[in-house]
Short mmCIF file of N, CA and C in Angstrom, two decimals:
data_model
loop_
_atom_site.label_atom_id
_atom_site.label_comp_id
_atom_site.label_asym_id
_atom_site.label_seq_id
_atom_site.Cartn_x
_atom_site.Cartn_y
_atom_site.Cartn_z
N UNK A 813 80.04 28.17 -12.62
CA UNK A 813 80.63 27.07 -13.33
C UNK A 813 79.57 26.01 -13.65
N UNK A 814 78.54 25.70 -12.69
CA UNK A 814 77.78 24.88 -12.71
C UNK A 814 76.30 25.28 -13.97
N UNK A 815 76.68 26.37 -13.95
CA UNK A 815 75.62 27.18 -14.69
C UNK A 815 75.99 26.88 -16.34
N UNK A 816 77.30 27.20 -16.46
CA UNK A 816 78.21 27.27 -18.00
C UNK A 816 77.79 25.84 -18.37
N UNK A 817 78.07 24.97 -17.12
CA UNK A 817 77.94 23.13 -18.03
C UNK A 817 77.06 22.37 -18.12
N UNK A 818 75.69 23.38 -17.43
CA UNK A 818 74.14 23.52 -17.66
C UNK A 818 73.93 23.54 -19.40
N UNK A 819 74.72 24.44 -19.74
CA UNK A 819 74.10 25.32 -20.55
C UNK A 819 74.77 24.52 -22.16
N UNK A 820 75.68 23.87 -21.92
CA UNK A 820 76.62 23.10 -22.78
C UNK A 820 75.47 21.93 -23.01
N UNK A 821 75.61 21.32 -21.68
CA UNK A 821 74.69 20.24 -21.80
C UNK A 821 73.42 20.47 -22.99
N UNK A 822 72.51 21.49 -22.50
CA UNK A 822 71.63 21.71 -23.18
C UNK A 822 71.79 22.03 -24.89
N UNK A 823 72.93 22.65 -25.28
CA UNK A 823 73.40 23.00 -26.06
C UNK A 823 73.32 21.27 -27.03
N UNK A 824 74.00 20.61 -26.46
CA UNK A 824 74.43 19.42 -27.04
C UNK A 824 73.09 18.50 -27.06
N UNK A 825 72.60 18.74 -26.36
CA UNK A 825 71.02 17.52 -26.09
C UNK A 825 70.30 18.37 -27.37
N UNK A 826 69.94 19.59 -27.43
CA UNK A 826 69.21 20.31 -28.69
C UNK A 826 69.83 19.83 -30.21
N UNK A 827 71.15 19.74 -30.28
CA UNK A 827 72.08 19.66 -31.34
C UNK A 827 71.88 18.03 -31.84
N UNK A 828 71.71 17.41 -30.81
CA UNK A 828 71.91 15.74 -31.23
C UNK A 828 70.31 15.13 -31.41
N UNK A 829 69.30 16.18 -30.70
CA UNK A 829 68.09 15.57 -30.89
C UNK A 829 67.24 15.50 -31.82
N UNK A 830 67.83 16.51 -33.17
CA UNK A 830 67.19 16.92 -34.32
C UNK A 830 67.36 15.57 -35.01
N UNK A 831 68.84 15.18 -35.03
CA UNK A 831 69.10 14.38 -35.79
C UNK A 831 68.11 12.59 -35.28
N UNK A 832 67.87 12.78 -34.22
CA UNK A 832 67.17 11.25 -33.35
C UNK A 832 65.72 11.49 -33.99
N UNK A 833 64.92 12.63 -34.01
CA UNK A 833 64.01 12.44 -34.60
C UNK A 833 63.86 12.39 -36.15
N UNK A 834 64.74 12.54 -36.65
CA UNK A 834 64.53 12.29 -38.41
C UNK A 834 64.33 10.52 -38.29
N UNK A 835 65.68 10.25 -37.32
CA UNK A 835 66.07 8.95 -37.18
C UNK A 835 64.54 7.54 -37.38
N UNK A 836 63.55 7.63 -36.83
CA UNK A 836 62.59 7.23 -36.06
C UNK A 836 61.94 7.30 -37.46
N UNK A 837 61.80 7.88 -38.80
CA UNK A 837 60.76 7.52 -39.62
C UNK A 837 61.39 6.84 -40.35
N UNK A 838 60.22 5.64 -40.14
CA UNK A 838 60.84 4.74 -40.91
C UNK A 838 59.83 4.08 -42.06
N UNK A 839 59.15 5.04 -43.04
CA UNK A 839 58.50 4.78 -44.11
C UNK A 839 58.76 6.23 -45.01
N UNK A 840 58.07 6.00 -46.39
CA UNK A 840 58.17 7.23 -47.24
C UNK A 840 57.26 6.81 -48.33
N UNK A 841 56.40 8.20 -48.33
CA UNK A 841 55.44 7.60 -48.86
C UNK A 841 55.26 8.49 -49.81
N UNK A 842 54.41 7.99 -51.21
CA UNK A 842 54.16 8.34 -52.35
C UNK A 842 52.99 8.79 -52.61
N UNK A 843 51.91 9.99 -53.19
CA UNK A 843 50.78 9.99 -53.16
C UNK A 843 50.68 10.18 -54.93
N UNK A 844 49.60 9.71 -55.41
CA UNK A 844 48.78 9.56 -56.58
C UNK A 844 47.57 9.82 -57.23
N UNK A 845 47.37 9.50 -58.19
CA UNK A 845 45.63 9.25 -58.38
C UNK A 845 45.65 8.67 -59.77
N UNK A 846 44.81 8.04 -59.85
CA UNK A 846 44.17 6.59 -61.10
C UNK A 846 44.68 7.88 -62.42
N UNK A 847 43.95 8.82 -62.26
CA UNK A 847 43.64 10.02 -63.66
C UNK A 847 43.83 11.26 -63.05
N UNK A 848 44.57 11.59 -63.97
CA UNK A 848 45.13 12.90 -63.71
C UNK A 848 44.46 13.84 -64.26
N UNK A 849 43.56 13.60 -65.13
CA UNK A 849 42.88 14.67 -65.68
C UNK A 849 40.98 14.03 -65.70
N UNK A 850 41.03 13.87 -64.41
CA UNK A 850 39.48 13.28 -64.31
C UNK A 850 38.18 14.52 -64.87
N UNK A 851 37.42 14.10 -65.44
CA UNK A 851 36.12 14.71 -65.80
C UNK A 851 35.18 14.90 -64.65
N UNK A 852 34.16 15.70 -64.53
CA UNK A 852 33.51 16.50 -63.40
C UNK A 852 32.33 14.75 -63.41
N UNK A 853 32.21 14.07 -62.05
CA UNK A 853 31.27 13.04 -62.09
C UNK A 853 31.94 11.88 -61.91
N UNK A 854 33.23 12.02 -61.99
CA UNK A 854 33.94 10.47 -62.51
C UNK A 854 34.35 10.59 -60.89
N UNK A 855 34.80 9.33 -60.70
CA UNK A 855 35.33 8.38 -59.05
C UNK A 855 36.31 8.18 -59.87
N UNK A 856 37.45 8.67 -58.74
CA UNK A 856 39.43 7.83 -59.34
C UNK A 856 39.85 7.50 -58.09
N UNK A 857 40.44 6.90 -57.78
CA UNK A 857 41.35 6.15 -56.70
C UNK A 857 42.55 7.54 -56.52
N UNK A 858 42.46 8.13 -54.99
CA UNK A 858 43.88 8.50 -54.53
C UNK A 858 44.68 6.55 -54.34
N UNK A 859 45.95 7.26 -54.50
CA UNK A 859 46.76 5.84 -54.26
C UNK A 859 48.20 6.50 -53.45
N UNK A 860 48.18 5.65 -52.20
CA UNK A 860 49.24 6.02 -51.39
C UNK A 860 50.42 4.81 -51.29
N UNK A 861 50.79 4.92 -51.75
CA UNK A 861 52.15 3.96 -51.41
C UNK A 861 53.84 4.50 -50.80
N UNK A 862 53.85 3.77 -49.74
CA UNK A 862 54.71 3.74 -48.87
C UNK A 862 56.20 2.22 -49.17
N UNK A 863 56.92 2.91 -49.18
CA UNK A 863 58.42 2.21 -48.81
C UNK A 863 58.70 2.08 -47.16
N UNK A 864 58.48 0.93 -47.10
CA UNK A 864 58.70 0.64 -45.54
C UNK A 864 59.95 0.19 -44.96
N UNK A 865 61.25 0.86 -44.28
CA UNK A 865 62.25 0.22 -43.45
C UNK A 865 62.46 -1.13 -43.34
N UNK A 866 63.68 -1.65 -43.57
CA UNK A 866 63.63 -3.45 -43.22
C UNK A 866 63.25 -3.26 -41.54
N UNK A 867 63.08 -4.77 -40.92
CA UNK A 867 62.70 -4.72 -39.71
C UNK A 867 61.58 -4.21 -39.09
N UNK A 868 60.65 -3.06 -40.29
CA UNK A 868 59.80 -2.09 -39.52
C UNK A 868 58.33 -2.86 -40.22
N UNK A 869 56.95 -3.03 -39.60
CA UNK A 869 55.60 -2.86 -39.72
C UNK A 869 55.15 -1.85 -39.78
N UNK A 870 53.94 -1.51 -40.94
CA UNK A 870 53.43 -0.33 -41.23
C UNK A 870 52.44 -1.05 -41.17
N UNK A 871 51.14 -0.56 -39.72
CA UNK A 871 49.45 -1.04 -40.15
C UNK A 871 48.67 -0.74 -40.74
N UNK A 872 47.72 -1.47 -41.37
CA UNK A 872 46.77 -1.30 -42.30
C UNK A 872 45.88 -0.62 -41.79
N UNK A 873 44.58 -0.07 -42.55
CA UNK A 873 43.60 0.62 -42.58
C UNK A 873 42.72 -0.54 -41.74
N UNK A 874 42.84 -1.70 -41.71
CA UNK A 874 41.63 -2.53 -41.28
C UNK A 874 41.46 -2.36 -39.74
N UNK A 875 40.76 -2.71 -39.15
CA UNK A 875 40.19 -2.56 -37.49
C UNK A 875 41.57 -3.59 -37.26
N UNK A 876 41.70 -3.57 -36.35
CA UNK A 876 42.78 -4.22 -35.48
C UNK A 876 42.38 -4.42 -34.08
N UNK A 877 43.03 -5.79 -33.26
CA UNK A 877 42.69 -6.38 -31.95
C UNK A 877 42.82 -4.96 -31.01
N UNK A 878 42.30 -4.95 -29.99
CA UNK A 878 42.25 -3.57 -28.80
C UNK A 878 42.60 -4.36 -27.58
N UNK A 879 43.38 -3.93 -26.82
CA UNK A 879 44.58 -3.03 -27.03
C UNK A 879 45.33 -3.49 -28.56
N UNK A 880 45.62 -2.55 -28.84
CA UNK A 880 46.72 -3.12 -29.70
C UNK A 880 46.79 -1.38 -31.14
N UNK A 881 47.76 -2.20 -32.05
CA UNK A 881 48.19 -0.86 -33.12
C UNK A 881 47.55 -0.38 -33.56
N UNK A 882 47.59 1.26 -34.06
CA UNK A 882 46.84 2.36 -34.39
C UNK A 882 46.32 2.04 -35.95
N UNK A 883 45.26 1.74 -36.21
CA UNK A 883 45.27 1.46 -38.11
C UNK A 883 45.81 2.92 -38.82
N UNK A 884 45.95 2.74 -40.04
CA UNK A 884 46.21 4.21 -41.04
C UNK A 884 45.05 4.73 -41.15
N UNK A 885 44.85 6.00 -41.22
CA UNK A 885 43.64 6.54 -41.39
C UNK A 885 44.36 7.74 -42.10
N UNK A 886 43.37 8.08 -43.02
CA UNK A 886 43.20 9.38 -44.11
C UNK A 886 42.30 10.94 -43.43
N UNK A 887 43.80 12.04 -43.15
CA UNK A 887 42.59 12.82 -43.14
C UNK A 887 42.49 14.02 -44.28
N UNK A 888 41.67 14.07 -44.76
CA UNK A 888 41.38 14.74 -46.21
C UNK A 888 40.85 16.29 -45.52
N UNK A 889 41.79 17.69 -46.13
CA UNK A 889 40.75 18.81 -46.21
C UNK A 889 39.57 18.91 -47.19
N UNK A 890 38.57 19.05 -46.69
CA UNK A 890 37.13 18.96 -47.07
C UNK A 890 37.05 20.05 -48.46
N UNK A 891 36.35 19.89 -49.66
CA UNK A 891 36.68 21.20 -50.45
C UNK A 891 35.53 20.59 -51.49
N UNK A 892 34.25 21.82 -52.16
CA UNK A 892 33.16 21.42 -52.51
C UNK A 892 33.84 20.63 -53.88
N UNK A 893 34.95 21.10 -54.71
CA UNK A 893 35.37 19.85 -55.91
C UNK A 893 35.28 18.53 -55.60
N UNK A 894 35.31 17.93 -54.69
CA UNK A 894 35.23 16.52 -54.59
C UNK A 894 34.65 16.19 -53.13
N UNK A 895 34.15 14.46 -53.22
CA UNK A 895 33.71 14.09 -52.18
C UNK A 895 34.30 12.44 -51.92
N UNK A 896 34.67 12.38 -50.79
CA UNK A 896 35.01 10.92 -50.39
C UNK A 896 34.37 9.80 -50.40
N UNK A 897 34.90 8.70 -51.23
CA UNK A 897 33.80 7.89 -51.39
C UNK A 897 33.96 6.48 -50.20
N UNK A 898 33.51 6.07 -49.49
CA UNK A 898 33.54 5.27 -48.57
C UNK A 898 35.44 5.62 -47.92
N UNK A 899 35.85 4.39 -47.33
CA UNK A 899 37.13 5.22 -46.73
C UNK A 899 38.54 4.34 -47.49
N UNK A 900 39.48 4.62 -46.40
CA UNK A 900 40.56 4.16 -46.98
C UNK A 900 41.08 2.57 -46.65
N UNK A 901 41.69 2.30 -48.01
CA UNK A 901 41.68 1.11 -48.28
C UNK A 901 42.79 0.30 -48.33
N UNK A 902 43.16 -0.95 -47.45
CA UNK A 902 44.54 -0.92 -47.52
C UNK A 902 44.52 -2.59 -48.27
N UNK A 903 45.58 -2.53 -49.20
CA UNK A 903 45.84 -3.50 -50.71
C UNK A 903 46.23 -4.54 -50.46
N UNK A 904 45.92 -5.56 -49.87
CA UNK A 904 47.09 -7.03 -49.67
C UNK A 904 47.85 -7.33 -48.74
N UNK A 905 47.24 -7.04 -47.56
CA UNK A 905 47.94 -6.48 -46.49
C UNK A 905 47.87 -7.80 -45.93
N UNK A 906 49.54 -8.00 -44.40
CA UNK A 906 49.69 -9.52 -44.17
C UNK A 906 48.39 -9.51 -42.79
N UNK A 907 47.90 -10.44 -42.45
CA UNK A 907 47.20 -10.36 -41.35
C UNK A 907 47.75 -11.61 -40.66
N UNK A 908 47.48 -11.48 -39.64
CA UNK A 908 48.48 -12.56 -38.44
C UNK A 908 48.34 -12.33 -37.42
N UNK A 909 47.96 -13.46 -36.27
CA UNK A 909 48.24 -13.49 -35.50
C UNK A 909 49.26 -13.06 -34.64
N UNK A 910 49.24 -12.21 -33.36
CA UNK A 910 50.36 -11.73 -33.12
C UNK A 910 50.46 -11.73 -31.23
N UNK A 911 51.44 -12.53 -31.01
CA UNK A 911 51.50 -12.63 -29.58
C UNK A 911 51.58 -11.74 -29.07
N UNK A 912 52.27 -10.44 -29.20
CA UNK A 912 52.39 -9.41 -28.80
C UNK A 912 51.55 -8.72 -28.49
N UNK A 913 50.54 -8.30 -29.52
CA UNK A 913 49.29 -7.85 -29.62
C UNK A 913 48.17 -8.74 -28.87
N UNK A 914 48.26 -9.94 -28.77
CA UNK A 914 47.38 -10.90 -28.13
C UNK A 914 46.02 -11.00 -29.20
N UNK A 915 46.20 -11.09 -30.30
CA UNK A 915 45.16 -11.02 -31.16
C UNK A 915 46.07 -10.58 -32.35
N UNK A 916 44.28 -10.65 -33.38
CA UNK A 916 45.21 -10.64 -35.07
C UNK A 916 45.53 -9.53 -35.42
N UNK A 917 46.65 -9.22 -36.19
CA UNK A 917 46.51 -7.66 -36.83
C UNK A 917 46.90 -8.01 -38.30
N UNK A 918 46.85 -6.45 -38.55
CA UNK A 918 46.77 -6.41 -40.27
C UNK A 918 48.20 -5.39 -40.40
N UNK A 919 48.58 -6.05 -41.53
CA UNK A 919 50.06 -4.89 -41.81
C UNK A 919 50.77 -5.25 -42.68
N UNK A 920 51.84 -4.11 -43.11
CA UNK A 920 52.69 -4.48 -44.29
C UNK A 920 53.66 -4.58 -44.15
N UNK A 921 55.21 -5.06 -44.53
CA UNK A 921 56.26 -4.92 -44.26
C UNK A 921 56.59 -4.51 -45.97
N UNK A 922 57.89 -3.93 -46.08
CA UNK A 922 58.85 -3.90 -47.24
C UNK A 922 57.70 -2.18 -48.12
N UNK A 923 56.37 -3.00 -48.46
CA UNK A 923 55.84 -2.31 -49.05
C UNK A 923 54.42 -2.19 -48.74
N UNK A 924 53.86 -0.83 -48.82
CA UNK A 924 52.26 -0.40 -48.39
C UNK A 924 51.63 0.14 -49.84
N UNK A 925 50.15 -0.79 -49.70
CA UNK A 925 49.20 0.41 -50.92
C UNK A 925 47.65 0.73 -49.85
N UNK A 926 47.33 2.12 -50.42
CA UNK A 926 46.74 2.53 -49.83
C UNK A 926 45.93 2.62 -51.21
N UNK A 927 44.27 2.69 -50.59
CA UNK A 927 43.72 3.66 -51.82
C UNK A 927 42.26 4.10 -51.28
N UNK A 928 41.85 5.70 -51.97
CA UNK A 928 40.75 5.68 -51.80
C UNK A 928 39.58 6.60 -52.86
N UNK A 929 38.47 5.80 -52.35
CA UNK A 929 37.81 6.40 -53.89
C UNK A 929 37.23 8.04 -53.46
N UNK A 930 37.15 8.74 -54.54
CA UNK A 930 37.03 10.01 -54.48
C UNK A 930 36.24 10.62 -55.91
N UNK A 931 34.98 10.90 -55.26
CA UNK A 931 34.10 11.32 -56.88
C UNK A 931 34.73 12.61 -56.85
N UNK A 932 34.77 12.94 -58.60
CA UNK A 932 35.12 14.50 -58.44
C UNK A 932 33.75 15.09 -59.36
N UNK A 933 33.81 16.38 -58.26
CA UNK A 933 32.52 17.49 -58.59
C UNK A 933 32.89 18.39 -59.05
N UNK A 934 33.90 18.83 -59.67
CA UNK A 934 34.64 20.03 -59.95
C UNK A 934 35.74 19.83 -60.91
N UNK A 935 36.11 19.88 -62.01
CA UNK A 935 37.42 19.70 -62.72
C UNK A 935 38.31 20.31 -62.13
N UNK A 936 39.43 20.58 -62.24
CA UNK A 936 40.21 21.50 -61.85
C UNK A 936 40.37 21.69 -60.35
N UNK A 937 40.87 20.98 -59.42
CA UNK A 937 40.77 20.66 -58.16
C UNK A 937 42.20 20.16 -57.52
N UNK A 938 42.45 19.96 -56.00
CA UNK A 938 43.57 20.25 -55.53
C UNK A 938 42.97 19.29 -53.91
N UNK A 939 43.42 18.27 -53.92
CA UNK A 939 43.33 17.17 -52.59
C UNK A 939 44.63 17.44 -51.79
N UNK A 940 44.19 17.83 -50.56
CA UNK A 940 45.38 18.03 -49.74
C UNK A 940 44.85 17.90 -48.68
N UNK A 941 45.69 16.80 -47.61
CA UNK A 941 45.57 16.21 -46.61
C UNK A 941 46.53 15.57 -46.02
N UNK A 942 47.06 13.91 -45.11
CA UNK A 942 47.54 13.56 -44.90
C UNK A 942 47.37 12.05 -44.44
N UNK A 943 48.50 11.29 -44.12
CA UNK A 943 47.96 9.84 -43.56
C UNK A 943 48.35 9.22 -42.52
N UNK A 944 47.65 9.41 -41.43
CA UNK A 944 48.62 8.98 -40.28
C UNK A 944 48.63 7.23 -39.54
N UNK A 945 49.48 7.13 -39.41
CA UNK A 945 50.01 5.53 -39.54
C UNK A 945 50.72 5.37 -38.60
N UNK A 946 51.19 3.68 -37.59
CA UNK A 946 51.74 3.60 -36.82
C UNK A 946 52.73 2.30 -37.30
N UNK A 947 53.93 2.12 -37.11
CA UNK A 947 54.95 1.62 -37.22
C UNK A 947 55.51 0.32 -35.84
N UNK A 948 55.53 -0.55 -36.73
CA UNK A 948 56.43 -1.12 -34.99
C UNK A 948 57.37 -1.90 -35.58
N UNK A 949 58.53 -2.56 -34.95
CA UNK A 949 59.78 -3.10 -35.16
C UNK A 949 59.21 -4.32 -34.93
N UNK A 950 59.62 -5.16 -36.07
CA UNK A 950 59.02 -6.46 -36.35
C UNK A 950 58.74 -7.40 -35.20
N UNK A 951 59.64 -7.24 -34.17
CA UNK A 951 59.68 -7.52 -32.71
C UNK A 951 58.96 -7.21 -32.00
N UNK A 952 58.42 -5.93 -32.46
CA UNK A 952 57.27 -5.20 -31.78
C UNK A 952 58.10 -4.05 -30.72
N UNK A 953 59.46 -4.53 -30.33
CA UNK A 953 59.78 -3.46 -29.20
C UNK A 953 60.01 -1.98 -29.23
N UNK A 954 59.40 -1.75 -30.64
CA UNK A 954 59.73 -0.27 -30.20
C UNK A 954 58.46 0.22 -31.35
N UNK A 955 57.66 1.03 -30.84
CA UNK A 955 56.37 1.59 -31.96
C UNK A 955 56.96 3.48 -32.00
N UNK A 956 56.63 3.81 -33.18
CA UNK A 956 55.82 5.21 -33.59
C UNK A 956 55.20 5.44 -34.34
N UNK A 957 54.83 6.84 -34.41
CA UNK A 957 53.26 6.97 -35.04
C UNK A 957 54.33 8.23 -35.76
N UNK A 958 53.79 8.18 -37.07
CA UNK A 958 54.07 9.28 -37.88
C UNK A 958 52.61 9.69 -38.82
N UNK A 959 52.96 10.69 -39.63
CA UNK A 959 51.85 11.83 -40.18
C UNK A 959 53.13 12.05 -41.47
N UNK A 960 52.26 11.78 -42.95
CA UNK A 960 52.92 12.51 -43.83
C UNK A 960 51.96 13.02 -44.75
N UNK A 961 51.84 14.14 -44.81
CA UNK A 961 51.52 15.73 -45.91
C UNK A 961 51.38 15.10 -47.17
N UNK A 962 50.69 15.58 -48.27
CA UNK A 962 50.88 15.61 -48.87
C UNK A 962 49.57 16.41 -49.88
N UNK A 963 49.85 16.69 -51.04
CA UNK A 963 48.99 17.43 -52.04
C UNK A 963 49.25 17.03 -53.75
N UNK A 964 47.89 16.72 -54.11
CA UNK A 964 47.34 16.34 -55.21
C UNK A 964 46.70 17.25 -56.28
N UNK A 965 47.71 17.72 -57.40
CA UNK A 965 46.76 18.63 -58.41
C UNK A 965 46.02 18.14 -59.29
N UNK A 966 44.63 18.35 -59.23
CA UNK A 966 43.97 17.75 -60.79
C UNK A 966 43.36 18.49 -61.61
N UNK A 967 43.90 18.56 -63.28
CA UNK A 967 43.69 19.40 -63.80
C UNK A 967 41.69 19.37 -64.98
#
């Protein structure tokens, strides 16, 4: 008997937990580029923009106080068509003092731009990578870190 309401339990904790982790992202993000049909030599801006949750902080690319929130960072698969040009860049971002943190940080609420420069060596090329970013509730009491995919065709 004890075994059957083991097994329920588990049943129900698997069933309800799918839905708790969708729950928890709380941005969505857009990926881009300046030119869509860049020439072999030319630098275009990837451009990442994110829709951010009310209530929620999304941090910037800039260094931030230690201890304290994870910046966004870009990680790009490496591929001889193109090369990264210095790193990623975050657009207008609020910076503030933050008790929580005990020092300043950098971040966005409502809305995020990302960008970064990228010479291309190759016409006809394909950027695929991701951007991983950390989140906290304007309060600060509750952080996660998410990762979103994404892929860029250029013709």
């Amino acid at each position: 008997m004890m075994n059957c309401f083991l097994r329920i339990l588990l049943i129900v904790f698997c069933i309800g937990y799918s839905p708790l982790q969708a729950q928890t992202k709380r941005a969505n993000f857009s990926v881009s580029t300046t030119k869509k049909y860049p020439k072999k030599g030319e630098t275009i801006q990837l451009v990442l923009e994110a829709q951010i949750f009310p209530n929620w902080k999304l941090y910037a690319s800039d260094a931030q106080v230690v201890p304290g929130p994870k910046p966004a960072y870009l990680v790009i698969q490496p591929h001889a068509s193109f090369k990264l040009i210095g790193g990623l860049k975050s657009i207008n971002p609020h910076k503030q003092r933050d008790t929580f943190w005990k020092g300043q940080v950098v971040y966005f609420e409502k809305k995020a731009r990302f960008t970064q420069a990228i010479q291309i060596l190759e016409s006809h090329t394909q950027i695929t990578g991701k951007i991983i970013y950390q989140l906290c509730t304007t309060n600060n009491s509750s952080c996660v870190q998410h990762q979103d995919s994404f892929q860029v065709q250029l013709h």
